[in-house]
XYZ file of C-alpha atoms in Angstrom:
578
model
C -37.600 1.995 -60.669
C -34.316 1.498 -62.606
C -33.544 -1.688 -64.444
C -29.929 -2.039 -63.104
C -28.106 -0.151 -60.289
C -24.361 -0.479 -59.949
C -23.514 0.593 -56.446
C -20.310 1.828 -54.627
C -18.088 1.515 -57.696
C -14.795 3.283 -58.381
C -15.738 5.016 -61.567
C -13.161 5.241 -64.349
C -15.296 6.962 -66.948
C -13.118 6.677 -70.066
C -12.252 10.388 -70.273
C -8.786 9.839 -68.769
C -9.638 12.023 -65.746
C -9.235 10.875 -62.138
C -11.441 8.073 -60.805
C -14.165 8.888 -58.383
C -16.835 6.975 -56.330
C -20.347 6.898 -57.512
C -23.426 4.749 -58.400
C -24.724 4.184 -61.900
C -28.358 3.599 -62.953
C -29.355 1.902 -66.212
C -32.764 1.911 -67.857
C -33.209 -0.285 -71.008
C -30.139 0.344 -73.108
C -28.945 3.690 -71.596
C -27.076 5.114 -68.604
C -29.640 7.402 -66.998
C -28.006 8.531 -63.818
C -24.604 8.760 -62.169
C -24.254 9.947 -58.523
C -25.445 8.911 -55.101
C -28.301 6.535 -55.867
C -28.171 4.271 -52.794
C -31.836 5.058 -51.940
C -33.112 4.274 -55.397
C -34.880 1.047 -56.376
C -33.922 -1.271 -59.191
C -34.822 -4.660 -60.614
C -31.186 -5.702 -60.268
C -28.519 -4.335 -58.013
C -24.704 -4.978 -58.487
C -22.464 -4.432 -55.541
C -19.327 -2.905 -56.967
C -17.651 -1.996 -53.750
C -13.842 -2.381 -54.179
C -14.316 -2.772 -57.940
C -13.524 -0.547 -60.908
C -16.461 0.369 -63.074
C -15.573 1.521 -66.640
C -16.919 1.611 -70.164
C -16.894 -1.577 -72.166
C -13.735 -2.088 -74.161
C -13.854 -1.024 -77.872
C -11.606 -3.008 -80.182
C -10.694 -0.795 -83.155
C -9.061 -3.607 -85.098
C -10.724 -7.048 -85.314
C -11.621 -9.719 -87.767
C -14.443 -11.049 -85.568
C -16.908 -10.142 -88.343
C -15.759 -13.270 -90.196
C -17.668 -15.251 -87.589
C -20.599 -12.849 -86.979
C -22.919 -14.379 -89.519
C -22.535 -17.959 -88.281
C -25.212 -19.793 -86.264
C -22.730 -20.428 -83.445
C -21.390 -16.802 -83.479
C -22.117 -16.387 -79.803
C -20.069 -19.482 -78.875
C -17.131 -18.324 -81.177
C -17.099 -14.706 -79.919
C -17.741 -15.450 -76.260
C -13.962 -15.002 -75.453
C -14.202 -11.445 -76.627
C -17.139 -10.637 -74.429
C -15.777 -12.449 -71.352
C -12.662 -10.301 -71.440
C -14.796 -7.128 -71.549
C -15.074 -6.248 -75.230
C -18.521 -4.810 -75.868
C -17.858 -3.323 -79.314
C -15.530 -4.089 -82.187
C -14.599 -2.681 -85.599
C -14.601 -5.361 -88.270
C -13.823 -5.669 -91.966
C -10.137 -4.759 -91.400
C -6.953 -5.185 -93.634
C -8.988 -5.014 -96.785
C -10.755 -8.370 -95.980
C -14.397 -8.916 -95.066
C -17.594 -10.546 -96.117
C -19.281 -8.009 -98.373
C -19.840 -6.793 -100.952
C -19.658 -9.885 -103.185
C -20.301 -8.418 -106.694
C -20.038 -9.438 -110.318
C -17.685 -9.250 -111.960
C -15.301 -10.714 -109.496
C -17.559 -12.952 -107.450
C -15.532 -16.121 -107.850
C -12.273 -14.374 -107.038
C -13.847 -12.788 -103.996
C -15.143 -16.206 -102.829
C -11.711 -17.742 -103.196
C -10.139 -14.852 -101.366
C -12.507 -15.214 -98.437
C -12.447 -19.093 -98.450
C -8.653 -19.358 -98.330
C -8.451 -16.919 -95.360
C -11.467 -18.173 -93.462
C -11.604 -21.901 -94.297
C -15.341 -21.881 -94.865
C -17.293 -22.016 -98.132
C -18.877 -18.675 -98.747
C -20.938 -19.990 -101.673
C -22.813 -22.212 -99.154
C -22.938 -19.899 -96.197
C -23.638 -16.461 -97.652
C -27.241 -15.303 -98.041
C -26.202 -11.913 -99.408
C -24.324 -10.223 -102.179
C -24.527 -6.445 -101.319
C -23.507 -4.864 -98.072
C -27.134 -3.726 -97.457
C -28.227 -7.377 -97.678
C -25.316 -8.501 -95.411
C -26.214 -5.849 -92.728
C -29.913 -6.748 -92.907
C -28.990 -10.435 -92.427
C -26.985 -9.661 -89.354
C -29.658 -7.510 -87.766
C -32.429 -10.046 -88.426
C -30.239 -12.788 -86.994
C -29.101 -10.875 -83.938
C -25.439 -10.441 -82.848
C -23.862 -10.937 -79.417
C -21.896 -7.707 -79.175
C -21.763 -4.345 -80.939
C -20.122 -4.244 -84.317
C -19.192 -1.567 -86.779
C -18.015 -2.798 -90.175
C -15.504 -1.343 -92.694
C -15.857 -1.882 -96.428
C -12.791 -4.068 -97.430
C -10.789 -2.632 -100.271
C -9.587 -6.148 -101.303
C -13.114 -7.145 -102.255
C -13.621 -3.826 -104.112
C -10.368 -4.368 -106.101
C -11.230 -7.942 -107.027
C -14.572 -6.681 -108.285
C -13.000 -3.674 -110.182
C -9.742 -5.091 -111.391
C -9.896 -8.887 -110.954
C -6.827 -10.906 -110.014
C -4.258 -9.230 -112.215
C -1.193 -7.703 -110.601
C -1.281 -4.190 -111.969
C -2.503 -0.709 -111.279
C -6.174 0.107 -111.845
C -7.352 2.112 -114.750
C -9.564 5.179 -114.287
C -12.544 3.212 -115.346
C -11.742 0.408 -112.848
C -11.289 2.896 -110.007
C -14.733 4.380 -110.794
C -16.224 0.896 -110.669
C -14.637 0.386 -107.226
C -15.976 3.824 -106.091
C -19.474 3.011 -107.083
C -19.366 -0.200 -105.082
C -17.768 1.603 -102.126
C -20.456 4.257 -102.266
C -23.228 1.603 -102.153
C -21.698 -0.104 -99.190
C -21.183 3.180 -97.278
C -24.839 4.114 -98.096
C -25.834 0.794 -96.522
C -23.953 1.780 -93.255
C -20.332 0.856 -93.648
C -18.350 3.140 -91.478
C -15.350 3.512 -93.840
C -12.940 1.515 -95.988
C -10.090 -0.654 -94.928
C -6.956 -1.590 -96.891
C -4.482 -4.321 -96.603
C -1.655 -2.820 -98.611
C 1.014 -5.475 -97.795
C -1.442 -8.223 -98.895
C -2.492 -9.325 -102.360
C -4.620 -7.801 -103.994
C -4.274 -4.495 -102.031
C -0.526 -4.512 -102.546
C -1.072 -3.869 -106.266
C -2.898 -0.567 -105.693
C -1.221 2.743 -105.939
C -1.678 5.962 -103.969
C -3.651 7.443 -106.856
C -6.294 4.730 -106.494
C -6.547 5.276 -102.736
C -6.927 9.035 -103.150
C -9.789 8.641 -105.556
C -11.538 6.214 -103.129
C -10.986 8.722 -100.369
C -13.197 11.116 -102.147
C -16.118 8.834 -101.664
C -15.201 8.481 -98.011
C -15.258 12.213 -97.733
C -19.003 12.254 -98.821
C -19.955 9.876 -96.017
C -17.571 11.050 -93.321
C -16.067 7.551 -93.608
C -12.751 6.561 -92.045
C -9.786 5.232 -94.038
C -7.865 2.438 -92.237
C -4.721 0.835 -93.414
C -2.660 -2.280 -92.863
C 0.356 -0.387 -94.198
C 2.354 -1.150 -97.267
C 5.417 -1.555 -95.053
C 6.214 -2.163 -91.371
C 9.972 -2.309 -92.064
C 12.601 -0.161 -93.720
C 10.046 2.083 -95.387
C 7.613 2.411 -92.532
C 7.962 6.233 -92.673
C 6.836 6.328 -96.288
C 3.952 3.945 -95.531
C 2.678 6.172 -92.771
C 3.098 9.212 -95.095
C 0.882 7.490 -97.694
C -2.010 7.128 -95.182
C -1.453 10.768 -94.126
C -1.603 11.905 -97.774
C -4.955 10.117 -98.341
C -6.352 11.627 -95.152
C -4.981 15.077 -95.593
C -5.920 15.554 -99.194
C -9.373 14.266 -98.722
C -9.875 15.803 -95.225
C -11.010 12.466 -93.810
C -10.227 10.426 -90.682
C -7.568 7.766 -91.065
C -6.211 4.950 -88.907
C -2.730 3.228 -89.082
C -3.620 -0.378 -88.165
C -1.757 -2.537 -85.662
C 1.514 -0.606 -85.662
C 4.704 -2.685 -85.318
C 8.159 -2.712 -86.757
C 10.478 -5.447 -88.100
C 14.041 -4.406 -88.926
C 15.733 -5.164 -92.132
C 19.070 -6.462 -90.951
C 20.413 -7.428 -94.435
C 23.361 -9.888 -94.573
C 23.703 -9.650 -90.818
C 20.181 -10.868 -90.311
C 20.920 -14.464 -89.283
C 23.576 -13.413 -86.751
C 21.342 -10.656 -85.253
C 18.305 -12.869 -85.053
C 20.348 -15.530 -83.215
C 21.534 -12.866 -80.787
C 17.935 -11.670 -80.270
C 16.676 -15.178 -79.592
C 19.531 -15.683 -77.105
C 18.646 -12.482 -75.351
C 15.005 -13.340 -75.312
C 15.792 -16.742 -73.672
C 17.783 -14.996 -71.023
C 15.377 -12.198 -70.332
C 13.002 -14.375 -68.348
C 15.761 -15.049 -65.852
C 18.010 -11.945 -66.022
C 16.770 -8.389 -66.667
C 18.597 -7.041 -69.697
C 18.307 -3.209 -69.641
C 18.395 -2.511 -73.463
C 15.844 -0.169 -74.801
C 14.311 -1.410 -78.030
C 11.371 0.945 -78.647
C 12.981 3.760 -80.591
C 11.551 2.970 -84.096
C 8.028 2.637 -82.771
C 8.455 5.777 -80.782
C 9.526 7.605 -83.954
C 6.545 6.218 -85.837
C 4.093 7.365 -83.235
C 5.697 10.789 -83.140
C 5.225 10.885 -86.996
C 1.594 10.073 -86.695
C 0.840 12.409 -83.719
C 2.894 15.174 -85.393
C 0.416 15.040 -88.264
C -2.479 15.250 -85.820
C -0.932 18.496 -84.623
C -0.751 19.755 -88.282
C -4.555 19.175 -88.652
C -4.509 15.760 -90.274
C -6.957 13.482 -88.460
C -4.882 10.317 -88.398
C -4.528 7.941 -85.484
C -3.076 4.439 -84.663
C -3.735 1.197 -82.786
C -1.488 -1.521 -81.492
C -1.756 -5.026 -80.106
C -0.166 -5.678 -76.667
C 2.056 -8.513 -78.081
C 5.112 -9.119 -80.122
C 3.510 -11.973 -81.934
C 1.535 -11.321 -85.100
C -0.638 -13.744 -87.135
C -1.691 -14.054 -90.759
C -2.055 -16.530 -93.600
C 1.009 -18.554 -94.698
C 0.464 -17.538 -98.286
C 0.983 -13.883 -97.242
C 4.708 -14.832 -96.798
C 4.961 -15.577 -100.547
C 5.849 -13.126 -103.404
C 2.784 -11.354 -104.792
C 3.322 -12.801 -108.276
C 2.931 -16.321 -106.836
C -0.577 -15.441 -105.576
C -2.020 -14.192 -108.913
C -5.152 -16.063 -110.074
C -7.538 -18.424 -108.291
C -6.619 -20.918 -105.636
C -6.063 -23.798 -108.058
C -3.497 -21.668 -110.020
C -1.735 -20.670 -106.800
C -1.476 -24.292 -105.555
C -0.329 -25.503 -108.951
C 2.580 -23.059 -108.741
C 3.529 -24.617 -105.384
C 3.617 -28.004 -106.991
C 6.077 -26.829 -109.764
C 9.642 -27.385 -108.513
C 11.132 -24.789 -110.871
C 8.636 -22.142 -109.705
C 9.428 -23.055 -106.104
C 13.065 -22.225 -106.880
C 11.942 -18.874 -108.364
C 9.812 -18.095 -105.258
C 12.668 -18.966 -102.941
C 14.945 -16.677 -104.962
C 12.405 -13.895 -104.545
C 12.280 -14.389 -100.770
C 16.027 -14.580 -100.363
C 17.004 -11.789 -102.832
C 13.918 -9.570 -103.276
C 14.565 -5.860 -102.541
C 12.004 -4.027 -100.361
C 11.815 -0.877 -102.502
C 9.049 1.644 -102.212
C 6.266 1.608 -103.231
C 6.441 -2.165 -102.968
C 4.168 -2.977 -105.868
C 6.830 -4.784 -107.852
C 6.946 -8.610 -108.104
C 9.769 -9.048 -105.518
C 9.563 -5.796 -103.506
C 6.740 -6.750 -101.049
C 7.515 -5.981 -97.427
C 5.694 -8.844 -95.826
C 8.711 -10.864 -96.835
C 8.925 -12.078 -93.263
C 11.043 -15.159 -94.036
C 13.833 -12.870 -95.087
C 13.299 -10.392 -92.286
C 12.672 -12.831 -89.416
C 14.020 -16.180 -90.584
C 12.210 -19.476 -91.277
C 11.703 -20.116 -87.573
C 9.526 -17.014 -87.303
C 6.445 -18.898 -88.540
C 4.589 -21.036 -85.954
C 1.576 -22.930 -87.213
C -1.582 -21.411 -85.841
C -4.356 -23.512 -87.665
C -4.649 -26.333 -90.223
C -7.718 -28.276 -91.104
C -6.525 -31.893 -91.535
C -6.186 -34.166 -88.579
C -2.808 -35.511 -89.819
C -1.220 -32.102 -89.496
C -2.938 -30.905 -86.280
C 0.086 -32.032 -84.357
C 2.129 -29.238 -86.067
C 0.061 -26.499 -84.483
C 2.373 -24.424 -82.186
C 5.487 -25.794 -83.949
C 7.708 -23.508 -86.164
C 8.737 -24.273 -89.750
C 12.339 -25.200 -88.782
C 11.057 -27.798 -86.314
C 8.664 -29.275 -88.847
C 11.195 -29.190 -91.677
C 13.740 -31.060 -89.482
C 11.186 -33.769 -88.790
C 10.346 -34.047 -92.533
C 13.949 -33.800 -93.579
C 13.486 -30.966 -96.092
C 14.161 -27.297 -96.537
C 11.680 -25.042 -94.583
C 10.397 -23.501 -97.835
C 9.478 -26.892 -99.121
C 7.788 -27.561 -95.834
C 5.734 -24.362 -96.229
C 4.722 -25.264 -99.815
C 3.864 -28.967 -98.958
C 1.778 -27.908 -95.961
C -0.185 -25.475 -98.141
C -0.745 -28.233 -100.683
C -1.789 -30.821 -98.050
C -4.204 -28.276 -96.461
C -5.519 -26.985 -99.841
C -4.170 -23.542 -99.056
C -5.677 -23.290 -95.457
C -2.777 -22.633 -93.182
C -2.709 -19.710 -90.618
C 0.483 -18.847 -88.809
C 1.866 -16.789 -85.939
C 5.060 -14.890 -86.608
C 7.624 -13.636 -84.035
C 11.294 -12.973 -84.274
C 11.955 -14.862 -81.050
C 9.726 -17.005 -78.839
C 6.140 -15.617 -78.868
C 5.682 -12.839 -76.361
C 9.183 -13.045 -74.818
C 10.166 -10.440 -72.230
C 13.056 -9.078 -74.290
C 11.320 -8.072 -77.523
C 8.300 -6.972 -75.494
C 10.280 -3.767 -74.967
C 9.680 -2.692 -78.513
C 5.997 -2.265 -77.577
C 6.554 0.017 -74.495
C 6.236 3.410 -76.214
C 2.891 2.328 -77.748
C 1.640 0.750 -74.618
C 2.323 4.081 -72.768
C 1.407 6.747 -75.317
C -2.027 8.322 -74.422
C -3.024 8.680 -78.080
C -2.494 5.055 -79.166
C -5.535 2.685 -79.083
C -5.313 -0.963 -77.963
C -6.539 -3.677 -80.428
C -6.760 -7.473 -80.666
C -6.666 -8.197 -84.438
C -9.090 -11.049 -83.403
C -9.735 -13.963 -85.781
C -12.039 -16.540 -84.043
C -13.149 -19.461 -86.250
C -13.447 -22.353 -83.869
C -10.292 -24.356 -84.884
C -6.543 -24.173 -84.533
C -4.624 -22.310 -81.952
C -6.117 -18.766 -81.311
C -3.877 -15.879 -80.241
C -3.954 -15.413 -76.445
C -5.209 -11.880 -77.189
C -8.505 -13.314 -78.337
C -9.065 -14.455 -74.758
C -7.260 -11.804 -72.663
C -6.027 -8.722 -74.568
C -7.563 -6.142 -72.374
C -7.081 -7.826 -69.004
C -3.525 -8.416 -69.978
C -3.090 -4.722 -70.912
C -4.495 -3.429 -67.657
C -2.526 -5.868 -65.516
C 0.802 -5.738 -67.229
C 1.092 -2.091 -68.368
C -1.110 -0.260 -65.835
C -0.685 -2.309 -62.790
C 2.696 -4.107 -62.930
C 4.969 -1.915 -65.153
C 3.110 1.363 -64.406
C 3.778 2.616 -67.913
C 0.550 4.424 -67.846
C -2.147 5.360 -65.278
C -5.211 3.302 -64.968
C -7.351 6.171 -66.104
C -5.334 6.738 -69.216
C -5.099 2.993 -69.862
C -8.919 2.701 -69.779
C -9.241 5.686 -72.148
C -6.870 3.898 -74.602
C -9.201 0.931 -74.521
C -12.474 2.761 -74.802
C -13.223 6.403 -75.718
C -10.219 6.876 -77.831
C -11.585 4.347 -80.392
C -15.167 5.605 -79.993
C -14.192 9.173 -80.832
C -12.004 8.514 -83.817
C -14.255 5.846 -85.335
C -17.344 8.034 -84.688
C -19.170 5.441 -82.619
C -21.713 7.807 -81.228
C -22.648 7.812 -77.537
C -20.278 4.920 -76.637
C -16.912 4.711 -74.949
C -17.759 6.838 -71.836
C -19.716 6.394 -68.636
C -22.030 9.370 -69.102
C -25.688 10.066 -68.716
C -27.559 9.403 -71.956
C -24.814 7.162 -73.374
C -25.393 3.534 -74.294
C -25.047 1.207 -71.197
C -21.903 -0.709 -72.232
C -20.374 -1.083 -68.806
C -17.818 -3.298 -67.071
C -17.305 -4.140 -63.399
C -13.743 -5.298 -62.798
C -11.895 -6.554 -59.761
C -8.527 -4.876 -60.332
C -6.999 -6.918 -57.465
C -7.567 -10.048 -59.453
C -7.449 -8.865 -63.067
C -5.297 -11.169 -65.077
C -5.034 -12.782 -68.473
C -4.339 -16.467 -67.958
C -4.093 -17.039 -71.751
C -0.535 -17.621 -73.132
C 0.972 -18.938 -76.366
C 1.172 -22.566 -75.005
C -2.341 -22.332 -73.436
C -4.244 -19.661 -75.350
C -7.903 -20.415 -74.537
C -7.865 -19.654 -70.839
C -10.577 -17.243 -69.728
C -9.293 -14.107 -67.751
C -9.952 -13.410 -64.171
C -11.375 -10.224 -62.641
C -13.990 -9.333 -65.225
C -17.071 -9.708 -62.932
C -19.755 -7.934 -65.062
C -20.145 -7.154 -68.715
C -23.161 -5.143 -69.692
C -23.936 -4.580 -73.385
C -26.744 -2.160 -74.203
C -28.135 -2.556 -70.696
C -28.092 -6.341 -70.687
C -25.945 -8.197 -68.179
C -24.127 -10.600 -70.622
C -21.563 -11.600 -68.012
C -23.166 -11.838 -64.594
C -20.985 -12.449 -61.530
C -18.373 -13.872 -63.838
C -20.726 -16.197 -65.656
C -21.635 -15.802 -69.390
C -25.332 -15.496 -70.029
C -26.263 -17.336 -73.253
C -28.819 -16.306 -75.858
C -29.162 -12.638 -75.092
C -27.940 -11.284 -78.532
C -27.315 -7.975 -76.855
C -25.230 -6.391 -79.600
C -26.170 -3.766 -82.170
C -24.908 -3.247 -85.704
C -23.466 0.319 -85.632
C -24.237 1.752 -89.035
C -22.825 5.014 -90.441
C -25.843 7.226 -90.835
C -24.276 10.026 -92.958
C -24.748 10.059 -96.668
């Protein structure tokens, strides 16, 4: 007798091949049979007639690991599971929760605390990655997770908070810490090369750390040094690290922001006007050429034998920390030092000059050449407040800096500085060149939504306060409905592969991502007639429709559309090579 039988489903197995009708049998945590099983007995039977049965979605770029250790992790991460995510890759963009090593512990704690708004000194019961992984396994986790070793933490341990290149000795210190974390089961190393402190590294440092990844068959992932005028060079840097070390690499959440120079204000106004009209009048202007060229650059290197790939979010709205919009030199030191600079009126003038006049020159390690200069690229109105901590400023969540500055009768940059001071540095923001997720700038995403070799990701950060991104509640239902069903940019079979096995293969998540006998039973039953993401920017916490069943390692975590609490069905997916 089987544990679970899924009967009469339309099987979309994750390979990209044509769907077929069959039944699926599950015993314990594995798929044990696929075929005509209608005469078989089972403890539980699921009628999937008229439904699609596919592998659980695998999110290759997430920050859900920031919540994984918490007592209420299940509650915080429930939106991911309810939309069909059964596995995520965490520790991205050079930011994560381990290792926390001396020297550098205090700087690491500050780095984590500013980003996450919790006190790691109080919450962490670990220092090494081995201790961290053991803590998670002993506690139990709600969905599968594989974790990258964050380069930002390694650099704060090796170099500290100074804005400079690492010495040979410091690189070796980082390498030893990386090796210990990979030996504990980290699946690779992530970098955040637009962010401090990763922005102060050079290619030489990354190449040396890549040698350690080679020993463990670890993947190198990168929030690139640039997503603007030097995007090609930023991609080439990742390709160089992968190619010279013969390792797998991943370009994280590909997007593109044009540098419009002195014409920027006029062009941005034009884009916002087109965006406001696009919901009423179709405007047939193709906008995806730069992304198309970037994908061709990445895929072209695949064809040359370099194992590099890419993921994207199905949105035109990004999100990050407000401090990431500031010049790197303004972020040197601990949080007190950074906030003291924001209080200094003369230093504010210097920061504003850096924003307005800084030149985005490769390799973007200079004090004024960083490419996350989004205020210059996208205008002050690009930043919408995502999350603050104080009750007095909660009403600003969802508003952009121009709107808040107008109310406060001050320059938008002063508004940004004052909000950071009032919130003790804890301000998360959305950024978009027009209104979030408008139908005009959406066209920039079409090449990546359609390309069969591009993975779909959420970039999820779920901490239980503020305005989450709609993707945290409906990324994959939105992708299937919008791009497979409505726009028909890609077939359903290829779309499911982009959300499942493509990530499993590249991140070496063994026996996941496919509906195949012997594979882990991470399975979804989806009503494609009703699949939809109800979450939007104004109402981001709406659960999706159409995700009827979510099975993680053989356990029905969502049963007939209802979340089943307390199962802790997930596994920590450790790298076993070393």
